[in-house]
GROMACS .gro file of C-alpha atoms in nm:
model
  429
    1UNK     CA    1   7.399   3.446   9.687
    2UNK     CA    2   7.416   3.633  10.016
    3UNK     CA    3   7.706   3.835   9.879
    4UNK     CA    4   7.509   3.926   9.563
    5UNK     CA    5   7.206   4.020   9.772
    6UNK     CA    6   7.418   4.256   9.978
    7UNK     CA    7   7.556   4.415   9.661
    8UNK     CA    8   7.205   4.469   9.523
    9UNK     CA    9   7.092   4.611   9.856
   10UNK     CA   10   7.386   4.852   9.854
   11UNK     CA   11   7.306   4.957   9.497
   12UNK     CA   12   6.940   5.018   9.580
   13UNK     CA   13   7.030   5.225   9.887
   14UNK     CA   14   7.281   5.427   9.683
   15UNK     CA   15   7.032   5.492   9.402
   16UNK     CA   16   6.759   5.588   9.650
   17UNK     CA   17   6.997   5.825   9.830
   18UNK     CA   18   7.103   5.981   9.501
   19UNK     CA   19   6.743   6.037   9.398
   20UNK     CA   20   6.658   6.183   9.737
   21UNK     CA   21   6.960   6.413   9.728
   22UNK     CA   22   6.874   6.527   9.377
   23UNK     CA   23   6.514   6.594   9.477
   24UNK     CA   24   6.618   6.795   9.780
   25UNK     CA   25   6.879   6.986   9.584
   26UNK     CA   26   6.635   7.059   9.305
   27UNK     CA   27   6.431   7.278   9.539
   28UNK     CA   28   6.671   7.557   9.441
   29UNK     CA   29   6.601   7.666   9.084
   30UNK     CA   30   6.907   7.743   8.872
   31UNK     CA   31   6.824   8.063   8.682
   32UNK     CA   32   6.973   8.231   8.377
   33UNK     CA   33   6.934   8.569   8.206
   34UNK     CA   34   6.589   8.454   8.090
   35UNK     CA   35   6.482   8.527   8.447
   36UNK     CA   36   6.458   8.892   8.343
   37UNK     CA   37   6.152   8.800   8.134
   38UNK     CA   38   5.963   8.626   8.416
   39UNK     CA   39   6.084   8.787   8.741
   40UNK     CA   40   5.758   8.982   8.781
   41UNK     CA   41   5.549   8.666   8.761
   42UNK     CA   42   5.471   8.529   9.106
   43UNK     CA   43   5.701   8.554   9.407
   44UNK     CA   44   6.075   8.491   9.398
   45UNK     CA   45   6.347   8.464   9.660
   46UNK     CA   46   6.674   8.480   9.468
   47UNK     CA   47   7.040   8.461   9.564
   48UNK     CA   48   7.280   8.647   9.337
   49UNK     CA   49   7.617   8.475   9.372
   50UNK     CA   50   7.964   8.427   9.226
   51UNK     CA   51   8.137   8.085   9.220
   52UNK     CA   52   8.459   8.228   9.366
   53UNK     CA   53   8.282   8.399   9.659
   54UNK     CA   54   8.361   8.229   9.993
   55UNK     CA   55   8.052   8.381  10.158
   56UNK     CA   56   7.836   8.241   9.877
   57UNK     CA   57   7.978   7.893   9.930
   58UNK     CA   58   7.908   7.921  10.301
   59UNK     CA   59   7.547   8.019  10.225
   60UNK     CA   60   7.483   7.730   9.981
   61UNK     CA   61   7.371   7.465  10.237
   62UNK     CA   62   7.161   7.725  10.420
   63UNK     CA   63   7.001   7.826  10.091
   64UNK     CA   64   6.908   7.465  10.023
   65UNK     CA   65   6.734   7.446  10.362
   66UNK     CA   66   6.552   7.773  10.287
   67UNK     CA   67   6.424   7.630   9.958
   68UNK     CA   68   6.317   7.310  10.130
   69UNK     CA   69   6.132   7.505  10.400
   70UNK     CA   70   5.950   7.727  10.149
   71UNK     CA   71   5.870   7.449   9.903
   72UNK     CA   72   5.502   7.429  10.005
   73UNK     CA   73   5.453   7.807   9.972
   74UNK     CA   74   5.399   8.020   9.659
   75UNK     CA   75   5.755   8.148   9.695
   76UNK     CA   76   6.000   8.007   9.441
   77UNK     CA   77   6.362   7.994   9.556
   78UNK     CA   78   6.638   8.030   9.299
   79UNK     CA   79   6.993   8.144   9.243
   80UNK     CA   80   7.183   8.313   8.961
   81UNK     CA   81   7.552   8.300   8.875
   82UNK     CA   82   7.619   8.670   8.813
   83UNK     CA   83   7.961   8.602   8.662
   84UNK     CA   84   7.787   8.421   8.373
   85UNK     CA   85   7.472   8.631   8.351
   86UNK     CA   86   7.604   8.981   8.401
   87UNK     CA   87   7.289   9.141   8.256
   88UNK     CA   88   7.093   9.019   8.558
   89UNK     CA   89   7.349   9.172   8.796
   90UNK     CA   90   7.330   9.502   8.609
   91UNK     CA   91   6.950   9.515   8.604
   92UNK     CA   92   6.921   9.449   8.978
   93UNK     CA   93   7.226   9.667   9.055
   94UNK     CA   94   7.408   9.394   9.243
   95UNK     CA   95   7.714   9.545   9.415
   96UNK     CA   96   7.832   9.251   9.622
   97UNK     CA   97   7.796   8.877   9.673
   98UNK     CA   98   7.588   8.715   9.793
   99UNK     CA   99   7.288   8.944   9.741
  100UNK     CA  100   6.945   8.813   9.845
  101UNK     CA  101   6.638   8.964   9.680
  102UNK     CA  102   6.267   8.907   9.730
  103UNK     CA  103   6.064   8.993   9.418
  104UNK     CA  104   5.687   9.021   9.394
  105UNK     CA  105   5.549   9.198   9.090
  106UNK     CA  106   5.705   9.543   9.080
  107UNK     CA  107   5.823   9.514   9.441
  108UNK     CA  108   6.189   9.449   9.510
  109UNK     CA  109   6.332   9.401   9.860
  110UNK     CA  110   6.693   9.333   9.951
  111UNK     CA  111   6.773   9.121  10.256
  112UNK     CA  112   7.016   9.271  10.508
  113UNK     CA  113   6.975   9.039  10.809
  114UNK     CA  114   7.165   8.742  10.945
  115UNK     CA  115   7.225   8.466  10.692
  116UNK     CA  116   7.047   8.193  10.881
  117UNK     CA  117   6.766   7.973  10.758
  118UNK     CA  118   6.509   8.097  11.008
  119UNK     CA  119   6.574   8.467  10.953
  120UNK     CA  120   6.569   8.439  10.572
  121UNK     CA  121   6.249   8.232  10.580
  122UNK     CA  122   6.078   8.484  10.809
  123UNK     CA  123   6.184   8.765  10.576
  124UNK     CA  124   6.031   8.590  10.275
  125UNK     CA  125   5.709   8.489  10.452
  126UNK     CA  126   5.650   8.842  10.581
  127UNK     CA  127   5.679   8.984  10.231
  128UNK     CA  128   5.475   8.712  10.062
  129UNK     CA  129   5.149   8.831  10.220
  130UNK     CA  130   4.980   9.171  10.240
  131UNK     CA  131   5.140   9.442  10.457
  132UNK     CA  132   4.858   9.402  10.713
  133UNK     CA  133   4.700   9.060  10.762
  134UNK     CA  134   4.340   9.040  10.884
  135UNK     CA  135   4.250   8.819  11.183
  136UNK     CA  136   3.892   8.693  11.171
  137UNK     CA  137   3.895   8.424  11.444
  138UNK     CA  138   3.992   8.451  11.812
  139UNK     CA  139   4.163   8.111  11.785
  140UNK     CA  140   4.412   8.252  11.534
  141UNK     CA  141   4.593   8.441  11.810
  142UNK     CA  142   4.715   8.117  11.967
  143UNK     CA  143   4.894   8.003  11.652
  144UNK     CA  144   5.030   8.354  11.587
  145UNK     CA  145   5.173   8.374  11.939
  146UNK     CA  146   5.344   8.035  11.896
  147UNK     CA  147   5.504   8.133  11.566
  148UNK     CA  148   5.600   8.494  11.639
  149UNK     CA  149   5.754   8.655  11.942
  150UNK     CA  150   5.672   9.007  11.827
  151UNK     CA  151   5.395   9.158  11.615
  152UNK     CA  152   5.177   9.468  11.583
  153UNK     CA  153   4.798   9.458  11.615
  154UNK     CA  154   4.551   9.725  11.503
  155UNK     CA  155   4.201   9.691  11.652
  156UNK     CA  156   3.932   9.868  11.454
  157UNK     CA  157   3.776   9.902  11.111
  158UNK     CA  158   3.979   9.932  10.795
  159UNK     CA  159   3.888  10.296  10.742
  160UNK     CA  160   3.980  10.636  10.875
  161UNK     CA  161   4.301  10.835  10.913
  162UNK     CA  162   4.451  10.614  11.184
  163UNK     CA  163   4.403  10.302  10.971
  164UNK     CA  164   4.555  10.469  10.664
  165UNK     CA  165   4.862  10.579  10.861
  166UNK     CA  166   4.898  10.233  11.016
  167UNK     CA  167   4.877  10.061  10.676
  168UNK     CA  168   5.131  10.305  10.531
  169UNK     CA  169   5.373  10.240  10.818
  170UNK     CA  170   5.320   9.863  10.797
  171UNK     CA  171   5.402   9.874  10.426
  172UNK     CA  172   5.735  10.043  10.506
  173UNK     CA  173   5.834   9.801  10.784
  174UNK     CA  174   5.692   9.481  10.634
  175UNK     CA  175   6.039   9.327  10.575
  176UNK     CA  176   6.114   9.353  10.948
  177UNK     CA  177   5.792   9.276  11.141
  178UNK     CA  178   5.443   9.128  11.122
  179UNK     CA  179   5.139   9.356  11.118
  180UNK     CA  180   4.781   9.247  11.186
  181UNK     CA  181   4.432   9.397  11.205
  182UNK     CA  182   4.124   9.269  11.382
  183UNK     CA  183   3.798   9.386  11.543
  184UNK     CA  184   3.707   9.452  11.910
  185UNK     CA  185   3.486   9.144  11.950
  186UNK     CA  186   3.771   8.920  11.829
  187UNK     CA  187   4.054   9.090  12.017
  188UNK     CA  188   3.867   9.133  12.345
  189UNK     CA  189   3.983   8.798  12.490
  190UNK     CA  190   4.337   8.846  12.359
  191UNK     CA  191   4.404   9.208  12.457
  192UNK     CA  192   4.201   9.462  12.658
  193UNK     CA  193   4.050   9.726  12.430
  194UNK     CA  194   3.905  10.033  12.597
  195UNK     CA  195   3.888  10.264  12.299
  196UNK     CA  196   3.868  10.191  11.926
  197UNK     CA  197   4.073  10.227  11.715
  198UNK     CA  198   4.366  10.098  11.918
  199UNK     CA  199   4.718   9.980  11.840
  200UNK     CA  200   4.936   9.735  12.034
  201UNK     CA  201   5.273   9.575  12.003
  202UNK     CA  202   5.304   9.223  12.144
  203UNK     CA  203   5.639   9.104  12.278
  204UNK     CA  204   5.771   8.915  12.580
  205UNK     CA  205   5.412   8.791  12.637
  206UNK     CA  206   5.293   9.146  12.705
  207UNK     CA  207   5.104   9.414  12.514
  208UNK     CA  208   5.225   9.774  12.492
  209UNK     CA  209   4.989  10.044  12.368
  210UNK     CA  210   5.052  10.318  12.118
  211UNK     CA  211   4.941  10.643  12.282
  212UNK     CA  212   5.035  10.896  12.014
  213UNK     CA  213   4.679  10.951  11.887
  214UNK     CA  214   4.634  11.308  11.770
  215UNK     CA  215   4.393  11.315  11.479
  216UNK     CA  216   4.396  11.695  11.488
  217UNK     CA  217   4.759  11.697  11.370
  218UNK     CA  218   4.793  11.427  11.102
  219UNK     CA  219   5.155  11.510  11.016
  220UNK     CA  220   5.266  11.484  11.378
  221UNK     CA  221   5.072  11.162  11.429
  222UNK     CA  222   5.231  11.009  11.118
  223UNK     CA  223   5.579  11.097  11.248
  224UNK     CA  224   5.499  10.968  11.599
  225UNK     CA  225   5.359  10.640  11.465
  226UNK     CA  226   5.665  10.585  11.245
  227UNK     CA  227   5.904  10.644  11.537
  228UNK     CA  228   5.703  10.419  11.767
  229UNK     CA  229   5.694  10.126  11.524
  230UNK     CA  230   6.062  10.175  11.438
  231UNK     CA  231   6.156  10.158  11.807
  232UNK     CA  232   5.916   9.880  11.911
  233UNK     CA  233   5.998   9.636  11.628
  234UNK     CA  234   6.286   9.498  11.835
  235UNK     CA  235   6.268   9.283  12.147
  236UNK     CA  236   6.349   9.457  12.475
  237UNK     CA  237   6.685   9.276  12.501
  238UNK     CA  238   6.779   9.130  12.159
  239UNK     CA  239   7.096   8.956  12.054
  240UNK     CA  240   7.293   9.206  11.844
  241UNK     CA  241   7.476   9.073  11.537
  242UNK     CA  242   7.639   9.206  11.223
  243UNK     CA  243   7.309   9.139  11.049
  244UNK     CA  244   7.085   9.356  11.268
  245UNK     CA  245   7.311   9.617  11.425
  246UNK     CA  246   7.254   9.859  11.136
  247UNK     CA  247   6.879   9.831  11.188
  248UNK     CA  248   6.922   9.897  11.560
  249UNK     CA  249   7.117  10.211  11.473
  250UNK     CA  250   6.806  10.343  11.294
  251UNK     CA  251   6.623  10.372  11.627
  252UNK     CA  252   6.835  10.680  11.704
  253UNK     CA  253   6.853  10.563  12.065
  254UNK     CA  254   7.157  10.497  12.278
  255UNK     CA  255   7.245  10.130  12.229
  256UNK     CA  256   7.336   9.965  12.561
  257UNK     CA  257   7.531   9.643  12.496
  258UNK     CA  258   7.637   9.370  12.734
  259UNK     CA  259   7.949   9.233  12.566
  260UNK     CA  260   8.016   8.862  12.618
  261UNK     CA  261   8.172   8.587  12.409
  262UNK     CA  262   8.006   8.281  12.259
  263UNK     CA  263   8.185   7.962  12.167
  264UNK     CA  264   8.134   7.767  11.844
  265UNK     CA  265   7.813   7.614  11.985
  266UNK     CA  266   7.684   7.964  12.074
  267UNK     CA  267   7.724   7.893  12.443
  268UNK     CA  268   7.816   8.161  12.698
  269UNK     CA  269   8.032   8.100  13.003
  270UNK     CA  270   7.845   8.110  13.339
  271UNK     CA  271   8.017   8.427  13.465
  272UNK     CA  272   7.941   8.612  13.141
  273UNK     CA  273   7.587   8.480  13.141
  274UNK     CA  274   7.539   8.619  13.491
  275UNK     CA  275   7.667   8.959  13.378
  276UNK     CA  276   7.438   8.958  13.074
  277UNK     CA  277   7.135   8.875  13.288
  278UNK     CA  278   7.226   9.152  13.531
  279UNK     CA  279   7.231   9.410  13.251
  280UNK     CA  280   6.900   9.276  13.122
  281UNK     CA  281   6.745   9.321  13.466
  282UNK     CA  282   6.797   9.698  13.440
  283UNK     CA  283   6.569   9.743  13.140
  284UNK     CA  284   6.334   9.469  13.256
  285UNK     CA  285   6.271   9.642  13.590
  286UNK     CA  286   6.296  10.002  13.469
  287UNK     CA  287   6.144   9.983  13.121
  288UNK     CA  288   5.924  10.289  13.165
  289UNK     CA  289   6.225  10.494  13.270
  290UNK     CA  290   6.476  10.393  13.003
  291UNK     CA  291   6.289  10.251  12.705
  292UNK     CA  292   6.236  10.585  12.527
  293UNK     CA  293   6.605  10.675  12.541
  294UNK     CA  294   6.794  10.344  12.541
  295UNK     CA  295   6.778  10.023  12.340
  296UNK     CA  296   6.930   9.739  12.542
  297UNK     CA  297   7.085   9.424  12.396
  298UNK     CA  298   7.371   9.181  12.420
  299UNK     CA  299   7.641   9.079  12.177
  300UNK     CA  300   7.838   8.755  12.159
  301UNK     CA  301   8.093   8.875  11.903
  302UNK     CA  302   8.353   9.098  12.075
  303UNK     CA  303   8.526   9.173  11.742
  304UNK     CA  304   8.230   9.387  11.636
  305UNK     CA  305   8.251   9.594  11.955
  306UNK     CA  306   8.630   9.615  11.932
  307UNK     CA  307   8.594   9.776  11.591
  308UNK     CA  308   8.350  10.034  11.731
  309UNK     CA  309   8.554  10.104  12.045
  310UNK     CA  310   8.886  10.087  11.855
  311UNK     CA  311   9.032   9.881  12.136
  312UNK     CA  312   9.015   9.527  12.270
  313UNK     CA  313   8.739   9.546  12.531
  314UNK     CA  314   8.760   9.319  12.836
  315UNK     CA  315   8.509   9.035  12.870
  316UNK     CA  316   8.248   9.072  12.994
  317UNK     CA  317   8.198   9.447  12.962
  318UNK     CA  318   7.943   9.721  12.901
  319UNK     CA  319   7.941   9.976  12.620
  320UNK     CA  320   7.683  10.238  12.524
  321UNK     CA  321   7.678  10.362  12.163
  322UNK     CA  322   7.514  10.686  12.055
  323UNK     CA  323   7.353  10.574  11.727
  324UNK     CA  324   7.315  10.935  11.609
  325UNK     CA  325   7.672  11.060  11.650
  326UNK     CA  326   7.856  10.722  11.666
  327UNK     CA  327   8.020  10.825  11.994
  328UNK     CA  328   8.046  10.557  12.260
  329UNK     CA  329   8.063  10.551  12.639
  330UNK     CA  330   8.245  10.302  12.861
  331UNK     CA  331   8.197  10.291  13.240
  332UNK     CA  332   8.495  10.401  13.444
  333UNK     CA  333   8.418  10.130  13.700
  334UNK     CA  334   8.564   9.785  13.652
  335UNK     CA  335   8.326   9.513  13.535
  336UNK     CA  336   8.332   9.342  13.877
  337UNK     CA  337   8.197   9.661  14.037
  338UNK     CA  338   7.905   9.706  13.795
  339UNK     CA  339   7.568   9.655  13.960
  340UNK     CA  340   7.218   9.754  13.844
  341UNK     CA  341   7.245  10.067  14.058
  342UNK     CA  342   7.587  10.162  13.915
  343UNK     CA  343   7.461  10.104  13.562
  344UNK     CA  344   7.159  10.328  13.628
  345UNK     CA  345   7.387  10.608  13.750
  346UNK     CA  346   7.600  10.561  13.439
  347UNK     CA  347   7.294  10.588  13.213
  348UNK     CA  348   7.184  10.905  13.392
  349UNK     CA  349   7.526  11.057  13.323
  350UNK     CA  350   7.481  10.975  12.954
  351UNK     CA  351   7.135  11.135  12.950
  352UNK     CA  352   7.262  11.460  13.106
  353UNK     CA  353   7.575  11.447  12.883
  354UNK     CA  354   7.820  11.441  13.173
  355UNK     CA  355   7.969  11.098  13.091
  356UNK     CA  356   8.299  11.090  12.897
  357UNK     CA  357   8.251  11.001  12.532
  358UNK     CA  358   8.486  10.857  12.274
  359UNK     CA  359   8.495  10.795  11.900
  360UNK     CA  360   8.261  10.979  11.665
  361UNK     CA  361   8.268  11.048  11.292
  362UNK     CA  362   8.561  11.288  11.253
  363UNK     CA  363   8.815  11.213  10.981
  364UNK     CA  364   9.089  11.148  11.237
  365UNK     CA  365   8.870  10.889  11.410
  366UNK     CA  366   8.789  10.727  11.076
  367UNK     CA  367   9.158  10.701  10.989
  368UNK     CA  368   9.240  10.551  11.327
  369UNK     CA  369   8.948  10.306  11.302
  370UNK     CA  370   9.063  10.194  10.955
  371UNK     CA  371   9.415  10.142  11.090
  372UNK     CA  372   9.285   9.949  11.392
  373UNK     CA  373   9.064   9.723  11.177
  374UNK     CA  374   9.352   9.655  10.936
  375UNK     CA  375   9.585   9.571  11.224
  376UNK     CA  376   9.324   9.346  11.384
  377UNK     CA  377   9.253   9.164  11.056
  378UNK     CA  378   9.622   9.108  10.993
  379UNK     CA  379   9.674   8.975  11.347
  380UNK     CA  380   9.377   8.741  11.305
  381UNK     CA  381   9.513   8.612  10.973
  382UNK     CA  382   9.856   8.556  11.127
  383UNK     CA  383   9.706   8.372  11.422
  384UNK     CA  384   9.498   8.150  11.195
  385UNK     CA  385   9.763   8.071  10.931
  386UNK     CA  386  10.104   8.241  10.967
  387UNK     CA  387  10.254   8.067  10.661
  388UNK     CA  388   9.973   8.177  10.428
  389UNK     CA  389   9.985   8.531  10.573
  390UNK     CA  390  10.361   8.546  10.510
  391UNK     CA  391  10.311   8.433  10.150
  392UNK     CA  392  10.025   8.675  10.083
  393UNK     CA  393  10.206   8.981  10.219
  394UNK     CA  394  10.567   8.867  10.176
  395UNK     CA  395  10.559   8.800   9.801
  396UNK     CA  396  10.424   9.143   9.700
  397UNK     CA  397  10.672   9.308   9.937
  398UNK     CA  398  10.957   9.103   9.787
  399UNK     CA  399  10.858   9.196   9.431
  400UNK     CA  400  10.833   9.560   9.535
  401UNK     CA  401  11.184   9.548   9.681
  402UNK     CA  402  11.319   9.394   9.359
  403UNK     CA  403  11.152   9.663   9.149
  404UNK     CA  404  11.289   9.936   9.376
  405UNK     CA  405  11.634   9.780   9.368
  406UNK     CA  406  11.626   9.753   8.989
  407UNK     CA  407  11.505  10.110   8.954
  408UNK     CA  408  11.730  10.295   9.197
  409UNK     CA  409  12.039  10.077   9.185
  410UNK     CA  410  12.069  10.059   8.807
  411UNK     CA  411  12.258  10.391   8.786
  412UNK     CA  412  12.506  10.273   9.048
  413UNK     CA  413  12.575   9.954   8.854
  414UNK     CA  414  12.613  10.150   8.530
  415UNK     CA  415  12.846  10.393   8.705
  416UNK     CA  416  13.059  10.104   8.828
  417UNK     CA  417  13.082   9.962   8.475
  418UNK     CA  418  13.178  10.303   8.330
  419UNK     CA  419  13.440  10.344   8.602
  420UNK     CA  420  13.587  10.000   8.524
  421UNK     CA  421  13.605  10.088   8.152
  422UNK     CA  422  13.780  10.420   8.223
  423UNK     CA  423  14.030  10.244   8.451
  424UNK     CA  424  14.103   9.990   8.180
  425UNK     CA  425  14.164  10.263   7.922
  426UNK     CA  426  14.403  10.444   8.155
  427UNK     CA  427  14.604  10.126   8.207
  428UNK     CA  428  14.627  10.069   7.831
  429UNK     CA  429  14.749  10.422   7.776
   0.00000   0.00000   0.00000
């Protein structure tokens, strides 16, 4: 009896687990080409994938967590196999896998950030609401500050040229940042307001004002506001990844990177951590001096920097990338000799264009970079699995050699046969 009871208990646990797994998995809606008829109804976060795509398979568990996290929101999370439903891929002009799209009515936004649950969820939540969200209670700031490390706040009425330009800019940058609007009586305890309308950016527990007000020149003010939001939408010292480096390049600033290496658990060795903090102290203590010209950050993936520098950089190290020309600068001093003062002198040399620069966009540099990336990829493959690398590159090379041998050596073989026949005839004669 005890044995049977254990069996029934095991069966019940198994059935319950299966139901729970099915329920959790069902958060992601499997879509077909009929999605084209309903994609403008409501809000959709959709992954376009291919079954053979390794990156898609890696994203699958993350996508399930995204769907679970957004289940209580109006956003429906789905996925489409574009190898089966090619019409969907053609309509949305899918050029690679996986492609993540947020759809709301006639709006269509493609996700370009890091493929993590938190970043994808933030992307969807930002786009699910209006470009500028209204704050009507002073208490709301506490919850906003807990949920978001960075946001923009407009203080004033929803009318006038300044408001129109702010709303227009918020609409453009909605996929990347949160934008709010409130009134002086509500914002007074949260941020000091001397003149209305006013605009702030909140980050690192501080407010920074927008000072480019010039209502007499609307075109200039529009350009100034766009540049300010584009530059301020990043933290002062963000972690730079493959997902956000292209966005950082759009600031048109010099990108100052502390290059370190993370392990699998995203941990940094103490000596590298000390170097990273030292570089951060430069912008933290001299923000007013360098913020307009330099965007600081740190990177834990040396391979990305190696591709830019076209060399294996030492760890830790410092590199400055000109995001306009793609040139880069590397200090002549060894890493051990870099101090905040030395780094400041190095940045001044970059500003007055006296520092040596490397790289760029010339065709020779592009050819060399392509060769370096190919060599690095091949070395990485060989290090990871030498047998598989030998098979992948050895078989095609072997077939090519056989084809060449058959093509160029056939005449020699035929000549030998003709020569043997002639020799035989001469002997018979």
